[in-house]
DNA sequence: AACTTAATTGAATGATCATTCAAGTAGTTT
DNA sequence: AAACTACTTGAATGATCATTCAATTAAGTT
C-alpha cells in the first residue's frame, strides 16, 4: 500500500477556485493541474475524470460552507442577529468582486445543471440541505417570537434562498454597499 | 453588391437557443452551424467570430424581451395587474423546464461575465435598461396610489430585479407552481 | 450584357482539449 | 530485504475545437 501524497481538501479547494473563476467547460485539465498541483494521471487516479473532480469539488464546497454556517448559527445568540450577520457576510462577498467567493452550487447549476444528471442531483441535494438548515434557524427564531409565525417556515426559507440567489446575481452588476445592503435588509424584514 | 440570404433575426434566435441549452463554452461552432443554418464562413463573415455571435444574440434577446415587455406594459391597464401578469409569465417559464425560456442575460453573465469585458458591458447595459423600464412601471403605479410611495422607486425596482433573478434560479430546483407562485406573490406584495 | 462586389461554401489548418498509459517511485507487508 | 501494491509522472494520443481561405455563386451597378 501507499497513501496519496497530496492533501485532498486543498486539492479540491484549488479545483473549486479554478471552476469558480473560469467556469467548468472553460477550465482545462491544464488549468486544473496548475490549480491542484497534481499531474493529469494523479487527477484521473483520484477522481476518475474532470467531471469527477467537479463533483468532488462541489462536495468540498458544501462541506466548507456547512462548517461556516454552523459556526454562525450553532450558538446561543439571537437567531435573528445571526441571520443578519449571515446576510451581511453575503453582501461583503458580493462587494469583494472576487469570483472565488461566489456560490459554486448556483454557478455550476446554471452552467451544467440542465445538461448532466449526476451534477444536477448533487447540487439539488446540497441546496436542499441548505434550505433545511435555514428552516431550523427560522423555527428557532419562531420559538423565541422573533419573526412572523403566520407564514410557513418552508415558504419563508424558500423566500430567503431565492433572495440570496438573486442578491448574488444582482451583486455582479451592482457591487455597491449602498445598493446591496438595503436589499439584504429588506429581505430579512420580510420575515417580520 | 449582394445582400445576405439569411434572416438575421432567425439566425440570432437559433444561436440564442443553442447558447441557452449548452452554455457559451460548450456550444461548438458545429452546434452553431446547425442551430443557425449558416456555414462557418458565413458566420465569421457576418459576426466576426463566436464571441461576436454571442454579442449579437444577446442584443437580439434583449430586443425580443423588450418588445414583450412593452406589449405587457404599454397599455392603460392597471400597472399592478400588468406587473402581476409579468411575474406569472416568469413563473410559467420556470415551470416549463425549457432551457430555451431561461434568461440569456443572467446565464451569460454567470458563465462569462467576469471573464470578458465586452460581454460584461453589453449585459450590464441591457440589465440597466430593464431596471429603468421597471422603474417607469413603478412610478406609474405610484401616481395611481397603487403601491408604497415611501420607499424609493429605485430600491423597489432593484428588489424586484433581485427577486426575478432569484426566482429563476430557484425555479431550477423547484419547478413547482405551488412553490414558485407564492414566492412571486410575496415579491409583489413587498411593493405595498 | 458585362463588371464589380460581397456572400456562400466546405474542406483544410493548427491549436487545444480530455484522457491514457507505461515507466518510475515509494510506502507497506512478508 | 525482498516482494507487493498503489501513487506519481509526463509524454503521447486521438478527438474536437475555433478559425481561415480559395473557389464559387449571385445580386447590384454601369
Coordinates of C-alpha atoms (C1' of nucleotides) in Angstrom, one line a residue:
Chain A
X1 CA 0.0 0.0 0.0
X2 CA 0.9 3.6 -0.4
X3 CA -1.1 6.7 0.6
X4 CA -1.8 9.7 -1.6
X5 CA 0.8 12.4 -1.1
X6 CA -1.5 15.3 -1.6
X7 CA -3.9 17.0 0.8
X8 CA -7.3 16.1 -0.7
X9 CA -9.1 19.1 0.8
X10 CA -6.5 21.6 -0.5
X11 CA -6.6 19.9 -4.0
X12 CA -10.3 20.2 -4.1
X13 CA -10.3 23.8 -2.9
X14 CA -7.8 24.6 -5.7
X15 CA -10.1 23.0 -8.3
X16 CA -13.1 24.8 -6.7
X17 CA -11.3 28.1 -7.3
X18 CA -10.5 27.3 -10.8
X19 CA -14.0 26.3 -11.7
X20 CA -15.4 29.4 -10.0
X21 CA -13.1 31.7 -12.0
X22 CA -13.3 30.2 -15.4
X23 CA -16.5 28.0 -15.3
X24 CA -16.5 24.3 -15.8
X25 CA -16.2 24.0 -19.6
X26 CA -13.6 26.7 -19.9
X27 CA -11.4 25.2 -17.2
X28 CA -8.9 22.9 -19.0
X29 CA -7.2 20.0 -17.4
X30 CA -4.0 22.0 -17.8
X31 CA -5.6 24.7 -15.6
X32 CA -6.6 22.1 -13.1
X33 CA -3.1 20.6 -12.9
X34 CA -1.9 24.2 -12.0
X35 CA -4.7 24.8 -9.6
X36 CA -4.4 21.5 -7.8
X37 CA -0.6 20.9 -8.1
X38 CA -1.5 17.4 -9.3
X39 CA -0.4 15.8 -12.6
X40 CA -3.1 14.6 -15.0
X41 CA -2.6 11.0 -14.2
X42 CA -3.0 11.7 -10.5
X43 CA -6.2 13.5 -11.0
X44 CA -7.6 10.7 -13.1
X45 CA -6.4 8.2 -10.5
X46 CA -8.1 10.0 -7.6
X47 CA -11.2 11.5 -9.2
X48 CA -11.9 9.4 -12.4
X49 CA -12.1 12.4 -14.7
X50 CA -12.8 16.1 -15.0
X51 CA -16.4 15.7 -14.1
X52 CA -15.5 13.6 -11.0
X53 CA -13.2 16.4 -9.9
X54 CA -16.1 18.8 -10.2
X55 CA -18.4 16.6 -8.2
X56 CA -15.7 16.2 -5.5
X57 CA -15.1 20.0 -5.5
X58 CA -18.8 20.6 -5.1
X59 CA -18.9 18.3 -2.2
X60 CA -15.9 20.0 -0.6
X61 CA -17.6 23.4 -1.2
X62 CA -20.7 22.2 0.5
X63 CA -18.7 20.9 3.5
X64 CA -16.8 24.1 3.8
X65 CA -19.9 26.2 3.6
X66 CA -21.7 24.0 6.1
X67 CA -19.0 24.4 8.6
X68 CA -19.1 28.1 8.2
X69 CA -22.9 28.0 8.5
X70 CA -22.7 26.0 11.7
X71 CA -20.1 28.3 13.3
X72 CA -22.5 31.2 12.6
X73 CA -25.7 29.5 13.9
X74 CA -24.7 26.8 16.4
X75 CA -24.6 29.2 19.3
X76 CA -27.0 30.8 21.8
X77 CA -27.0 34.2 20.2
X78 CA -30.2 35.7 18.9
X79 CA -31.0 33.7 15.8
X80 CA -32.3 36.9 14.0
X81 CA -29.0 38.6 14.7
X82 CA -27.1 35.5 13.4
X83 CA -29.2 35.7 10.3
X84 CA -28.4 39.4 9.9
X85 CA -24.7 38.6 10.2
X86 CA -25.1 35.8 7.7
X87 CA -26.7 38.2 5.1
X88 CA -24.1 40.8 5.8
X89 CA -21.4 38.2 5.0
X90 CA -23.0 37.5 1.7
X91 CA -23.1 41.2 0.9
X92 CA -19.4 41.5 1.7
X93 CA -18.7 38.6 -0.6
X94 CA -20.5 40.4 -3.4
X95 CA -18.6 43.6 -2.7
X96 CA -15.3 41.8 -2.9
X97 CA -15.9 41.2 -6.7
X98 CA -13.8 38.0 -6.2
X99 CA -15.1 35.2 -8.3
X100 CA -13.6 32.8 -5.8
X101 CA -16.2 33.9 -3.2
X102 CA -19.2 33.2 -5.4
X103 CA -21.5 30.3 -4.9
X104 CA -20.2 27.2 -6.7
X105 CA -23.6 25.5 -6.4
X106 CA -25.6 28.0 -8.3
X107 CA -22.8 28.7 -10.7
X108 CA -22.4 25.0 -11.6
X109 CA -26.2 24.6 -11.6
X110 CA -26.5 27.4 -14.2
X111 CA -23.8 26.2 -16.4
X112 CA -24.2 22.4 -16.5
X113 CA -27.1 21.6 -14.2
X114 CA -29.5 21.1 -17.1
X115 CA -27.0 19.0 -19.1
X116 CA -25.8 16.5 -16.6
X117 CA -28.0 14.4 -14.3
X118 CA -25.2 13.5 -11.8
X119 CA -24.1 17.1 -11.3
X120 CA -27.7 18.3 -11.1
X121 CA -28.6 15.7 -8.5
X122 CA -25.7 16.5 -6.2
X123 CA -26.3 20.2 -6.4
X124 CA -30.0 19.8 -5.7
X125 CA -29.2 17.6 -2.6
X126 CA -26.8 20.2 -1.3
X127 CA -29.2 23.1 -1.9
X128 CA -32.0 21.2 -0.2
X129 CA -29.7 20.6 2.8
X130 CA -29.0 24.3 2.9
X131 CA -32.7 25.1 2.9
X132 CA -33.3 22.7 5.7
X133 CA -30.6 24.4 7.8
X134 CA -32.3 27.7 7.2
X135 CA -35.6 26.3 8.2
X136 CA -34.1 25.2 11.5
X137 CA -32.9 28.7 12.2
X138 CA -36.3 30.1 11.4
X139 CA -38.0 27.6 13.7
X140 CA -35.6 28.7 16.5
X141 CA -36.5 32.3 15.8
X142 CA -40.2 31.5 15.9
X143 CA -39.9 29.7 19.2
X144 CA -38.5 33.0 20.6
X145 CA -41.2 35.0 18.9
X146 CA -38.7 36.9 16.8
X147 CA -40.4 36.5 13.4
X148 CA -43.8 36.2 11.9
X149 CA -45.3 32.8 12.8
X150 CA -48.3 33.0 10.5
X151 CA -46.4 32.1 7.4
X152 CA -45.0 28.6 6.9
X153 CA -41.3 28.2 7.8
X154 CA -40.8 26.4 4.5
X155 CA -42.1 29.3 2.4
X156 CA -40.0 31.8 4.4
X157 CA -36.9 29.7 4.0
X158 CA -37.6 29.4 0.2
X159 CA -38.0 33.1 0.0
X160 CA -34.7 33.7 1.7
X161 CA -32.9 31.1 -0.6
X162 CA -34.5 32.9 -3.6
X163 CA -33.3 36.2 -2.2
X164 CA -29.8 35.0 -1.7
X165 CA -29.6 33.6 -5.2
X166 CA -30.9 36.9 -6.5
X167 CA -28.7 39.0 -4.3
X168 CA -25.6 37.3 -5.6
X169 CA -26.6 37.7 -9.2
X170 CA -27.6 41.3 -8.6
X171 CA -24.3 41.9 -6.9
X172 CA -22.5 41.2 -10.1
X173 CA -24.0 44.3 -11.7
X174 CA -24.1 46.5 -8.6
X175 CA -21.1 45.7 -6.3
X176 CA -22.1 48.6 -4.1
X177 CA -22.8 48.5 -0.4
X178 CA -25.4 51.3 -0.6
X179 CA -27.3 49.2 -3.1
X180 CA -26.9 45.7 -1.7
X181 CA -27.2 46.3 2.0
X182 CA -30.8 47.8 1.7
X183 CA -31.8 44.8 -0.4
X184 CA -30.4 42.4 2.1
X185 CA -32.2 44.3 4.9
X186 CA -35.4 44.3 3.1
X187 CA -35.1 40.6 2.6
X188 CA -34.7 40.0 6.3
X189 CA -37.5 42.3 7.2
X190 CA -39.8 40.2 5.1
X191 CA -39.6 37.7 7.9
X192 CA -41.2 40.0 10.5
Chain B
X1 CA -23.3 44.2 -54.1
X2 CA -25.2 41.3 -52.7
X3 CA -27.4 41.0 -49.7
X4 CA -27.3 38.3 -47.1
X5 CA -29.6 35.5 -47.9
X6 CA -30.4 34.6 -44.3
X7 CA -32.9 36.2 -41.9
X8 CA -30.6 37.8 -39.3
X9 CA -33.2 37.6 -36.6
X10 CA -33.9 34.0 -37.1
X11 CA -30.2 33.2 -37.2
X12 CA -29.7 35.0 -33.9
X13 CA -32.6 33.3 -32.3
X14 CA -31.2 30.0 -33.3
X15 CA -27.8 30.9 -31.8
X16 CA -29.6 32.2 -28.7
X17 CA -31.3 28.8 -28.2
X18 CA -28.0 26.9 -28.6
X19 CA -26.2 29.1 -26.1
X20 CA -29.1 28.8 -23.6
X21 CA -29.2 25.0 -23.9
X22 CA -25.4 24.2 -23.8
X23 CA -23.9 27.4 -22.4
X24 CA -21.4 29.5 -24.3
X25 CA -18.2 27.5 -23.9
X26 CA -19.8 24.1 -24.6
X27 CA -21.6 25.3 -27.7
X28 CA -19.3 24.4 -30.6
X29 CA -19.2 26.2 -34.0
X30 CA -20.5 22.9 -35.3
X31 CA -23.5 23.3 -33.0
X32 CA -23.9 26.8 -34.2
X33 CA -23.9 25.9 -37.9
X34 CA -26.7 23.5 -37.1
X35 CA -28.6 26.0 -34.9
X36 CA -28.3 28.9 -37.4
X37 CA -28.3 27.1 -40.7
X38 CA -25.2 29.1 -41.7
X39 CA -21.9 27.6 -42.7
X40 CA -18.9 28.6 -40.7
X41 CA -17.6 31.1 -43.2
X42 CA -20.9 32.9 -43.3
X43 CA -21.0 33.2 -39.5
X44 CA -17.5 34.6 -39.5
X45 CA -18.4 37.0 -42.4
X46 CA -21.5 38.3 -40.6
X47 CA -20.4 38.2 -36.9
X48 CA -16.6 38.2 -36.9
X49 CA -16.3 35.2 -34.6
X50 CA -18.1 33.1 -31.9
X51 CA -18.0 35.8 -29.4
X52 CA -19.4 38.3 -31.9
X53 CA -22.3 35.9 -32.5
X54 CA -22.9 35.7 -28.7
X55 CA -22.9 39.5 -28.5
X56 CA -25.4 39.8 -31.4
X57 CA -27.5 37.0 -29.9
X58 CA -27.6 38.9 -26.6
X59 CA -28.7 42.0 -28.3
X60 CA -31.4 40.1 -30.2
X61 CA -32.6 38.5 -26.9
X62 CA -32.8 42.0 -25.3
X63 CA -34.8 43.3 -28.3
X64 CA -37.2 40.4 -28.2
X65 CA -37.7 40.7 -24.4
X66 CA -38.1 44.5 -24.7
X67 CA -40.9 44.1 -27.3
X68 CA -42.6 41.5 -25.0
X69 CA -42.2 43.9 -22.0
X70 CA -43.7 46.8 -24.0
X71 CA -46.7 44.8 -25.1
X72 CA -47.4 43.9 -21.5
X73 CA -47.0 47.4 -20.0
X74 CA -47.6 49.9 -22.8
X75 CA -51.4 50.0 -22.3
X76 CA -53.9 51.6 -20.0
X77 CA -54.4 48.6 -17.7
X78 CA -53.8 48.7 -14.0
X79 CA -49.9 48.7 -13.8
X80 CA -50.0 46.5 -10.7
X81 CA -52.1 44.0 -12.6
X82 CA -49.7 44.2 -15.5
X83 CA -46.8 43.5 -13.1
X84 CA -48.7 40.5 -11.7
X85 CA -49.2 39.1 -15.2
X86 CA -45.5 39.7 -15.8
X87 CA -44.5 37.7 -12.8
X88 CA -46.9 35.0 -13.6
X89 CA -45.3 34.7 -17.0
X90 CA -41.9 34.3 -15.4
X91 CA -43.3 31.5 -13.1
X92 CA -44.7 29.8 -16.2
X93 CA -41.4 29.9 -17.9
X94 CA -39.7 28.3 -14.9
X95 CA -42.4 25.6 -14.8
X96 CA -41.7 24.8 -18.5
X97 CA -38.3 23.5 -17.5
X98 CA -37.3 24.6 -21.0
X99 CA -33.7 25.9 -21.1
X100 CA -34.8 27.9 -24.1
X101 CA -37.0 30.1 -21.9
X102 CA -34.3 31.0 -19.4
X103 CA -32.7 34.4 -19.2
X104 CA -29.8 34.7 -21.6
X105 CA -28.5 37.8 -19.8
X106 CA -28.1 36.2 -16.4
X107 CA -26.9 32.9 -17.8
X108 CA -24.2 34.5 -19.9
X109 CA -23.3 36.9 -17.1
X110 CA -22.8 34.0 -14.8
X111 CA -20.7 32.0 -17.2
X112 CA -18.5 34.6 -18.9
X113 CA -19.4 37.9 -17.4
X114 CA -16.4 38.0 -15.2
X115 CA -14.0 36.9 -17.9
X116 CA -14.8 39.2 -20.8
X117 CA -15.2 42.9 -20.6
X118 CA -17.2 43.3 -23.9
X119 CA -19.8 40.7 -22.9
X120 CA -20.0 42.1 -19.4
X121 CA -20.6 45.6 -20.6
X122 CA -23.3 44.7 -23.0
X123 CA -25.2 42.6 -20.4
X124 CA -24.8 45.3 -17.8
X125 CA -26.3 47.9 -20.2
X126 CA -29.2 45.6 -21.0
X127 CA -30.0 44.8 -17.4
X128 CA -29.8 48.5 -16.6
X129 CA -32.3 49.3 -19.3
X130 CA -34.5 46.6 -17.9
X131 CA -34.4 48.1 -14.4
X132 CA -35.2 51.5 -15.8
X133 CA -38.3 50.1 -17.6
X134 CA -39.4 48.5 -14.3
X135 CA -38.9 51.9 -12.5
X136 CA -41.2 53.5 -15.1
X137 CA -43.9 51.0 -14.3
X138 CA -43.5 51.6 -10.6
X139 CA -43.7 55.3 -11.0
X140 CA -46.9 54.9 -12.9
X141 CA -48.2 52.7 -10.1
X142 CA -47.3 55.3 -7.6
X143 CA -49.1 58.0 -9.5
X144 CA -52.2 55.9 -9.1
X145 CA -51.5 55.3 -5.4
X146 CA -51.3 51.5 -6.0
X147 CA -48.0 50.9 -4.2
X148 CA -46.0 52.1 -1.3
X149 CA -44.7 55.6 -2.1
X150 CA -42.4 55.9 1.0
X151 CA -39.7 53.7 -0.4
X152 CA -37.6 54.9 -3.4
X153 CA -38.6 53.6 -6.8
X154 CA -35.0 52.6 -7.5
X155 CA -34.8 50.4 -4.4
X156 CA -38.1 48.8 -5.2
X157 CA -37.1 48.1 -8.8
X158 CA -33.8 46.7 -7.7
X159 CA -35.6 44.4 -5.2
X160 CA -37.8 43.2 -8.0
X161 CA -34.8 42.5 -10.3
X162 CA -33.1 40.7 -7.5
X163 CA -36.3 38.7 -6.9
X164 CA -36.6 37.7 -10.6
X165 CA -33.0 36.6 -10.7
X166 CA -33.6 34.5 -7.6
X167 CA -36.9 33.2 -8.7
X168 CA -35.4 31.9 -12.0
X169 CA -32.5 30.2 -10.2
X170 CA -34.8 28.8 -7.5
X171 CA -37.1 27.5 -10.3
X172 CA -34.4 25.2 -11.5
X173 CA -34.6 23.2 -8.2
X174 CA -38.3 23.6 -7.6
X175 CA -40.2 23.7 -10.9
X176 CA -43.4 23.6 -9.0
X177 CA -46.3 26.0 -9.2
X178 CA -47.3 25.6 -5.6
X179 CA -43.8 26.7 -4.6
X180 CA -43.0 29.4 -7.1
X181 CA -46.3 31.2 -7.2
X182 CA -46.3 32.1 -3.5
X183 CA -42.8 33.4 -3.8
X184 CA -43.7 35.5 -6.8
X185 CA -46.8 36.8 -5.0
X186 CA -44.7 37.6 -1.9
X187 CA -42.3 39.5 -4.0
X188 CA -45.1 41.6 -5.5
X189 CA -46.6 42.2 -2.1
X190 CA -43.3 43.7 -0.9
X191 CA -44.3 46.7 -3.0
X192 CA -47.4 47.5 -1.0
Chain C
dA1 C1' -24.8 42.3 -71.1
dA2 C1' -20.5 42.9 -68.7
dC3 C1' -18.4 44.2 -64.4
dT4 C1' -18.0 44.7 -59.6
dT5 C1' -18.6 43.4 -55.2
dA6 C1' -20.0 40.7 -51.4
dA7 C1' -22.0 36.4 -49.6
dT8 C1' -21.7 31.4 -49.6
dT9 C1' -19.4 27.1 -49.4
dG10 C1' -17.0 23.4 -47.1
dA11 C1' -12.6 21.4 -46.8
dA12 C1' -8.2 22.4 -44.5
dT13 C1' -5.4 24.2 -40.6
dG14 C1' -3.2 24.3 -36.4
dA15 C1' -4.2 24.7 -31.6
dT16 C1' -6.0 22.8 -27.7
dC17 C1' -8.7 19.5 -25.5
dA18 C1' -9.6 15.4 -22.1
dT19 C1' -7.7 11.2 -21.5
dT20 C1' -4.4 7.2 -21.4
dC21 C1' -0.5 4.6 -20.2
dA22 C1' 4.0 2.6 -19.5
dA23 C1' 7.8 3.7 -16.7
dG24 C1' 9.4 5.2 -12.3
dT25 C1' 8.8 5.7 -7.2
dA26 C1' 8.0 4.8 -2.6
dG27 C1' 5.3 3.2 1.3
dT28 C1' 3.6 -1.5 3.3
dT29 C1' 3.7 -6.3 4.1
dT30 C1' 6.0 -10.7 4.4
Chain D
dA1 C1' 15.5 -7.2 2.5
dA2 C1' 12.6 -8.8 -1.0
dA3 C1' 8.0 -8.6 -2.9
dC4 C1' 3.9 -6.2 -3.5
dT5 C1' 0.9 -2.7 -4.2
dA6 C1' -0.6 1.7 -5.2
dC7 C1' 0.6 6.5 -6.4
dT8 C1' 3.2 9.7 -9.4
dT9 C1' 5.0 11.3 -13.6
dG10 C1' 4.7 13.5 -18.1
dA11 C1' 4.8 12.5 -22.8
dA12 C1' 1.8 10.6 -26.3
dT13 C1' -2.9 10.1 -28.4
dG14 C1' -6.7 10.9 -31.0
dA15 C1' -10.7 13.8 -30.9
dT16 C1' -12.6 18.1 -31.2
dC17 C1' -12.1 22.9 -31.3
dA18 C1' -12.4 27.9 -33.5
dT19 C1' -10.9 29.9 -37.4
dT20 C1' -9.2 30.6 -42.3
dC21 C1' -9.4 30.7 -47.2
dA22 C1' -9.6 30.0 -52.1
dA23 C1' -13.2 28.8 -55.1
dT24 C1' -18.0 29.6 -56.3
dT25 C1' -22.2 32.0 -56.7
dA26 C1' -25.3 35.7 -57.3
dA27 C1' -27.0 40.3 -56.6
dG28 C1' -26.4 45.3 -57.7
dT29 C1' -24.2 48.7 -60.9
dT30 C1' -22.8 50.6 -65.2

